[in-house]
Amino acid sequence: MCNFLYSIVNAPRAFYALRAFLATLLLMIISSCQGSSNHLLYLESQGVGGYSSQEDKAVWYSKTPEDTMQKPSAGFDYIQKLSGETGDFGSVAIQARLGYDDEEGNFEPQLYNAYIKYKSEGTDFWIGHNRPALGLSSYFDSHALLLTTLAMNGFGFDRDWGLGAYREFSWGNAAASVTTGSGMPIYFKNNYLASARVSKGSLNQDNYNLGFSAAYGETLTTMGYHLMMDGEPELFAMAGVDMAYLWDNFEARWEIMAGRNKDEEAFAIFGRVGVNLLDEGRLKLEFQPIVSKIGDDENYEISAGTSYMLNGDLTLRAMYDYDHNTDDHKIIFQIYYYKKL
């Protein structure tokens, strides 16, 4: 496992200038490999494939060939607690995998979580690669799912490099972050993104969470580890409101964002409704529309998905997705394995 980590860290295409930072994390993990009980290690693997009407052939990805969204892959999820005489004061998290690149015909390293978290007087501070404080994507981890979010459609980033803080209150929570605004890769081209989100309610206690977000910066357009457009940062100034709600075995999420994206007027509307069936909600059915506009580029996407949990380690998922701009109908299947070692 430690040798695998070493190869991930030294993949130049994926991590560029952060090798020194990741090498520091690697030393911490190597120390835990010697028998420490203060860590959690999970094996994560998935098979992904389906059919695209636009390509008129089988595809081995859930969104696009360039994106890091679901592809056949294998990797790990590692969490190391940091403890002292007074108890736990932080943690180190690394979540990485090798994903199959259908265009290149090889496997590329993918890094999701790679951060150090420090706890101080009720506030969590983090530095590294984590979720920026913008919208529902900052509240939910969707990295393994087939259905996309606004962050995966150009309105923010699912993961970004930088630093941030998070704090729970009796009425809800608040988060803030300053990141590179480049997403999965890291670039320094005068790009940055400052974000903040304040929310009321807790899903676990109140069955709802209502959030207000704002972000401002000069961001890069990336897809996966690929730098798109002309490679220059553009204005990103967005504000939004989001809500997640649970009722009996039903759940709903929605999000609205508006402002400027890529230095053009933009807005996006996201909705997702789902129902959990069978014992412990092992079967889930979901429906999701997304409407977006950036400048003259208008689009809508309609998706429907289902997931069935075979056991605590293995989940089957399927998705139908229609993208209006590309007139593409996709049917995608996923078998997802996540097991504690």
Short mmCIF file of N, CA and C in Angstrom, two decimals, residues 26-133:
data_model
loop_
_atom_site.label_atom_id
_atom_site.label_comp_id
_atom_site.label_asym_id
_atom_site.label_seq_id
_atom_site.Cartn_x
_atom_site.Cartn_y
_atom_site.Cartn_z
N LEU A 26 2.74 11.56 2.96
CA LEU A 26 3.15 10.18 2.78
C LEU A 26 3.96 9.68 3.96
N LEU A 27 4.84 10.51 4.50
CA LEU A 27 5.62 10.11 5.67
C LEU A 27 4.73 9.80 6.86
N MET A 28 3.65 10.57 7.02
CA MET A 28 2.72 10.29 8.11
C MET A 28 2.03 8.95 7.91
N ILE A 29 1.67 8.65 6.67
CA ILE A 29 0.98 7.39 6.40
C ILE A 29 1.93 6.22 6.58
N ILE A 30 3.18 6.37 6.14
CA ILE A 30 4.14 5.29 6.32
C ILE A 30 4.30 4.95 7.79
N SER A 31 4.30 5.99 8.64
CA SER A 31 4.41 5.73 10.08
C SER A 31 3.22 4.94 10.59
N SER A 32 2.04 5.21 10.02
CA SER A 32 0.85 4.48 10.45
C SER A 32 0.87 3.05 9.96
N CYS A 33 1.60 2.79 8.86
CA CYS A 33 1.68 1.43 8.33
C CYS A 33 2.43 0.51 9.28
N GLN A 34 3.10 1.07 10.27
CA GLN A 34 3.87 0.25 11.19
C GLN A 34 3.02 -0.34 12.31
N GLY A 35 1.71 -0.12 12.26
CA GLY A 35 0.85 -0.79 13.23
C GLY A 35 0.01 0.12 14.10
N SER A 36 -0.07 1.40 13.79
CA SER A 36 -0.89 2.31 14.58
C SER A 36 -2.36 1.96 14.45
N SER A 37 -3.10 2.14 15.56
CA SER A 37 -4.54 1.85 15.55
C SER A 37 -5.37 3.11 15.34
N ASN A 38 -4.72 4.26 15.16
CA ASN A 38 -5.44 5.52 15.03
C ASN A 38 -5.71 5.89 13.57
N HIS A 39 -5.95 4.90 12.74
CA HIS A 39 -6.22 5.19 11.35
C HIS A 39 -7.30 4.28 10.80
N LEU A 40 -7.93 4.72 9.71
CA LEU A 40 -8.92 3.94 8.98
C LEU A 40 -8.45 3.83 7.54
N LEU A 41 -8.56 2.64 6.98
CA LEU A 41 -8.15 2.41 5.60
C LEU A 41 -9.24 1.63 4.89
N TYR A 42 -9.70 2.16 3.75
CA TYR A 42 -10.74 1.52 2.96
C TYR A 42 -10.22 1.26 1.55
N LEU A 43 -10.60 0.13 1.01
CA LEU A 43 -10.35 -0.16 -0.40
C LEU A 43 -11.55 0.33 -1.21
N GLU A 44 -11.28 1.07 -2.28
CA GLU A 44 -12.34 1.60 -3.13
C GLU A 44 -12.07 1.18 -4.57
N SER A 45 -13.04 0.53 -5.20
CA SER A 45 -12.90 0.17 -6.61
C SER A 45 -14.27 0.22 -7.27
N GLN A 46 -14.27 0.39 -8.59
CA GLN A 46 -15.53 0.46 -9.31
C GLN A 46 -15.35 0.06 -10.76
N GLY A 47 -16.41 -0.53 -11.29
CA GLY A 47 -16.50 -0.77 -12.72
C GLY A 47 -17.58 0.12 -13.28
N VAL A 48 -17.29 0.83 -14.37
CA VAL A 48 -18.22 1.79 -14.96
C VAL A 48 -18.26 1.58 -16.48
N GLY A 49 -19.44 1.54 -17.04
CA GLY A 49 -19.58 1.42 -18.49
C GLY A 49 -21.01 1.65 -18.91
N GLY A 50 -21.20 1.96 -20.19
CA GLY A 50 -22.54 2.19 -20.70
C GLY A 50 -22.53 2.52 -22.17
N TYR A 51 -23.56 3.24 -22.59
CA TYR A 51 -23.73 3.57 -24.01
C TYR A 51 -24.05 5.04 -24.16
N SER A 52 -23.43 5.69 -25.16
CA SER A 52 -23.69 7.09 -25.49
C SER A 52 -24.24 7.16 -26.91
N SER A 53 -25.40 7.83 -27.07
CA SER A 53 -25.97 7.97 -28.41
C SER A 53 -25.14 8.89 -29.28
N GLN A 54 -24.50 9.90 -28.68
CA GLN A 54 -23.67 10.81 -29.46
C GLN A 54 -22.44 10.08 -30.01
N GLU A 55 -21.82 9.26 -29.18
CA GLU A 55 -20.66 8.49 -29.62
C GLU A 55 -21.07 7.27 -30.43
N ASP A 56 -22.30 6.82 -30.23
CA ASP A 56 -22.83 5.62 -30.89
C ASP A 56 -21.94 4.41 -30.62
N LYS A 57 -21.54 4.28 -29.37
CA LYS A 57 -20.71 3.14 -28.98
C LYS A 57 -20.69 3.04 -27.46
N ALA A 58 -20.08 1.96 -26.98
CA ALA A 58 -19.90 1.80 -25.54
C ALA A 58 -18.90 2.81 -25.02
N VAL A 59 -19.16 3.35 -23.84
CA VAL A 59 -18.25 4.30 -23.21
C VAL A 59 -17.90 3.80 -21.81
N TRP A 60 -16.73 4.23 -21.34
CA TRP A 60 -16.23 3.76 -20.04
C TRP A 60 -16.05 4.94 -19.10
N TYR A 61 -17.05 5.80 -19.07
CA TYR A 61 -17.07 6.96 -18.19
C TYR A 61 -18.52 7.38 -18.01
N SER A 62 -18.79 8.16 -16.96
CA SER A 62 -20.16 8.57 -16.69
C SER A 62 -20.49 9.95 -17.23
N LYS A 63 -19.48 10.82 -17.44
CA LYS A 63 -19.76 12.19 -17.89
C LYS A 63 -19.06 12.47 -19.21
N THR A 64 -17.74 12.72 -19.19
CA THR A 64 -16.96 12.92 -20.41
C THR A 64 -15.63 12.19 -20.24
N PRO A 65 -14.91 11.94 -21.36
CA PRO A 65 -13.61 11.26 -21.23
C PRO A 65 -12.60 12.06 -20.43
N GLU A 66 -12.69 13.42 -20.48
CA GLU A 66 -11.70 14.25 -19.78
C GLU A 66 -11.99 14.35 -18.29
N ASP A 67 -13.23 14.26 -17.91
CA ASP A 67 -13.61 14.49 -16.52
C ASP A 67 -13.19 13.32 -15.64
N THR A 68 -12.99 13.62 -14.35
CA THR A 68 -12.66 12.55 -13.41
C THR A 68 -13.90 11.87 -12.85
N MET A 69 -15.07 12.34 -13.27
CA MET A 69 -16.29 11.62 -12.88
C MET A 69 -16.13 10.16 -13.23
N GLN A 70 -17.04 9.34 -12.77
CA GLN A 70 -16.81 7.91 -12.64
C GLN A 70 -16.23 7.24 -13.89
N LYS A 71 -15.16 6.49 -13.63
CA LYS A 71 -14.48 5.67 -14.62
C LYS A 71 -14.07 4.37 -13.93
N PRO A 72 -13.77 3.31 -14.68
CA PRO A 72 -13.22 2.11 -14.04
C PRO A 72 -11.96 2.49 -13.26
N SER A 73 -11.92 2.14 -11.98
CA SER A 73 -10.81 2.61 -11.15
C SER A 73 -10.66 1.74 -9.92
N ALA A 74 -9.51 1.90 -9.27
CA ALA A 74 -9.23 1.24 -8.00
C ALA A 74 -8.34 2.16 -7.18
N GLY A 75 -8.59 2.20 -5.88
CA GLY A 75 -7.80 3.07 -5.03
C GLY A 75 -8.10 2.83 -3.56
N PHE A 76 -7.90 3.87 -2.76
CA PHE A 76 -8.05 3.74 -1.31
C PHE A 76 -8.54 5.05 -0.71
N ASP A 77 -9.08 4.94 0.48
CA ASP A 77 -9.51 6.09 1.28
C ASP A 77 -8.86 5.91 2.65
N TYR A 78 -8.02 6.86 3.04
CA TYR A 78 -7.21 6.72 4.25
C TYR A 78 -7.40 7.93 5.16
N ILE A 79 -7.64 7.67 6.44
CA ILE A 79 -7.78 8.73 7.44
C ILE A 79 -6.89 8.39 8.63
N GLN A 80 -6.01 9.30 8.98
CA GLN A 80 -5.10 9.14 10.11
C GLN A 80 -5.43 10.18 11.18
N LYS A 81 -5.81 9.74 12.36
CA LYS A 81 -6.07 10.67 13.46
C LYS A 81 -4.75 11.18 14.03
N LEU A 82 -4.75 12.44 14.40
CA LEU A 82 -3.61 13.06 15.07
C LEU A 82 -3.98 13.28 16.53
N SER A 83 -3.21 12.69 17.42
CA SER A 83 -3.56 12.71 18.84
C SER A 83 -2.39 13.18 19.69
N GLY A 84 -2.74 13.73 20.85
CA GLY A 84 -1.75 14.14 21.82
C GLY A 84 -2.19 13.75 23.21
N GLU A 85 -1.58 14.32 24.22
CA GLU A 85 -1.92 13.98 25.60
C GLU A 85 -3.34 14.38 25.95
N THR A 86 -3.86 15.40 25.29
CA THR A 86 -5.22 15.87 25.60
C THR A 86 -6.27 15.26 24.68
N GLY A 87 -5.88 14.33 23.81
CA GLY A 87 -6.83 13.69 22.91
C GLY A 87 -6.57 14.04 21.45
N ASP A 88 -7.55 13.77 20.61
CA ASP A 88 -7.42 14.04 19.17
C ASP A 88 -7.44 15.54 18.91
N PHE A 89 -6.52 15.99 18.06
CA PHE A 89 -6.50 17.41 17.71
C PHE A 89 -6.55 17.63 16.20
N GLY A 90 -6.67 16.56 15.43
CA GLY A 90 -6.73 16.73 13.99
C GLY A 90 -6.70 15.40 13.26
N SER A 91 -6.54 15.48 11.96
CA SER A 91 -6.49 14.27 11.14
C SER A 91 -5.82 14.57 9.81
N VAL A 92 -5.38 13.51 9.16
CA VAL A 92 -4.84 13.57 7.81
C VAL A 92 -5.70 12.67 6.94
N ALA A 93 -6.12 13.14 5.78
CA ALA A 93 -6.97 12.34 4.90
C ALA A 93 -6.38 12.31 3.50
N ILE A 94 -6.33 11.12 2.93
CA ILE A 94 -5.93 10.95 1.54
C ILE A 94 -6.88 9.97 0.88
N GLN A 95 -7.47 10.39 -0.21
CA GLN A 95 -8.35 9.52 -0.99
C GLN A 95 -7.90 9.62 -2.44
N ALA A 96 -7.40 8.51 -2.97
CA ALA A 96 -6.83 8.51 -4.31
C ALA A 96 -7.17 7.22 -5.02
N ARG A 97 -7.15 7.28 -6.36
CA ARG A 97 -7.40 6.09 -7.14
C ARG A 97 -6.76 6.23 -8.52
N LEU A 98 -6.59 5.10 -9.18
CA LEU A 98 -6.15 5.06 -10.57
C LEU A 98 -7.38 4.82 -11.43
N GLY A 99 -7.68 5.76 -12.32
CA GLY A 99 -8.86 5.66 -13.17
C GLY A 99 -8.48 5.42 -14.62
N TYR A 100 -9.27 4.64 -15.32
CA TYR A 100 -8.99 4.32 -16.72
C TYR A 100 -9.35 5.50 -17.62
N ASP A 101 -8.38 5.96 -18.41
CA ASP A 101 -8.58 7.05 -19.35
C ASP A 101 -8.92 6.45 -20.71
N ASP A 102 -10.18 6.58 -21.11
CA ASP A 102 -10.64 5.95 -22.35
C ASP A 102 -9.97 6.56 -23.58
N GLU A 103 -9.63 7.86 -23.53
CA GLU A 103 -9.01 8.50 -24.68
C GLU A 103 -7.56 8.08 -24.85
N GLU A 104 -6.82 8.03 -23.74
CA GLU A 104 -5.40 7.69 -23.79
C GLU A 104 -5.16 6.19 -23.76
N GLY A 105 -6.16 5.44 -23.31
CA GLY A 105 -5.99 4.00 -23.21
C GLY A 105 -5.07 3.57 -22.09
N ASN A 106 -4.96 4.37 -21.03
CA ASN A 106 -4.13 4.01 -19.88
C ASN A 106 -4.82 4.47 -18.60
N PHE A 107 -4.13 4.29 -17.48
CA PHE A 107 -4.68 4.67 -16.18
C PHE A 107 -4.02 5.96 -15.71
N GLU A 108 -4.84 6.88 -15.19
CA GLU A 108 -4.33 8.14 -14.68
C GLU A 108 -4.59 8.24 -13.18
N PRO A 109 -3.67 8.84 -12.43
CA PRO A 109 -3.90 9.04 -10.99
C PRO A 109 -4.97 10.10 -10.77
N GLN A 110 -5.83 9.87 -9.79
CA GLN A 110 -6.87 10.83 -9.41
C GLN A 110 -6.80 11.02 -7.90
N LEU A 111 -6.73 12.25 -7.48
CA LEU A 111 -6.63 12.58 -6.06
C LEU A 111 -7.86 13.38 -5.65
N TYR A 112 -8.57 12.92 -4.65
CA TYR A 112 -9.76 13.62 -4.15
C TYR A 112 -9.41 14.32 -2.84
N ASN A 113 -9.43 13.62 -1.74
CA ASN A 113 -9.04 14.23 -0.48
C ASN A 113 -7.53 14.14 -0.31
N ALA A 114 -6.92 15.23 0.10
CA ALA A 114 -5.50 15.25 0.46
C ALA A 114 -5.29 16.47 1.34
N TYR A 115 -5.66 16.34 2.60
CA TYR A 115 -5.61 17.52 3.46
C TYR A 115 -5.23 17.14 4.89
N ILE A 116 -4.76 18.15 5.60
CA ILE A 116 -4.53 18.07 7.04
C ILE A 116 -5.60 18.92 7.73
N LYS A 117 -6.25 18.36 8.73
CA LYS A 117 -7.29 19.08 9.47
C LYS A 117 -6.85 19.26 10.92
N TYR A 118 -7.04 20.46 11.42
CA TYR A 118 -6.67 20.79 12.80
C TYR A 118 -7.91 21.31 13.53
N LYS A 119 -8.18 20.76 14.71
CA LYS A 119 -9.34 21.16 15.51
C LYS A 119 -8.90 22.11 16.62
N SER A 120 -9.60 23.23 16.74
CA SER A 120 -9.27 24.20 17.77
C SER A 120 -10.53 24.89 18.26
N GLU A 121 -10.90 24.65 19.52
CA GLU A 121 -12.01 25.34 20.18
C GLU A 121 -13.29 25.30 19.33
N GLY A 122 -13.61 24.14 18.83
CA GLY A 122 -14.86 23.95 18.10
C GLY A 122 -14.81 24.25 16.62
N THR A 123 -13.67 24.70 16.12
CA THR A 123 -13.53 25.02 14.71
C THR A 123 -12.54 24.07 14.06
N ASP A 124 -12.89 23.57 12.88
CA ASP A 124 -11.99 22.73 12.10
C ASP A 124 -11.30 23.58 11.04
N PHE A 125 -9.97 23.56 11.03
CA PHE A 125 -9.19 24.23 10.00
C PHE A 125 -8.52 23.18 9.12
N TRP A 126 -8.52 23.40 7.81
CA TRP A 126 -7.89 22.43 6.92
C TRP A 126 -7.02 23.13 5.88
N ILE A 127 -6.04 22.40 5.39
CA ILE A 127 -5.18 22.86 4.31
C ILE A 127 -4.89 21.68 3.41
N GLY A 128 -4.99 21.89 2.10
CA GLY A 128 -4.75 20.81 1.15
C GLY A 128 -5.79 20.79 0.05
N HIS A 129 -6.26 19.61 -0.28
CA HIS A 129 -7.25 19.41 -1.35
C HIS A 129 -8.54 18.92 -0.72
N ASN A 130 -9.56 19.79 -0.72
CA ASN A 130 -10.79 19.50 0.00
C ASN A 130 -11.94 20.22 -0.71
N ARG A 131 -13.13 20.14 -0.13
CA ARG A 131 -14.30 20.76 -0.74
C ARG A 131 -14.37 22.25 -0.36
N PRO A 132 -14.39 23.15 -1.35
CA PRO A 132 -14.54 24.58 -1.03
C PRO A 132 -15.93 24.88 -0.50
N ALA A 133 -16.07 25.99 0.21
CA ALA A 133 -17.31 26.33 0.92
C ALA A 133 -18.31 27.00 -0.02
#
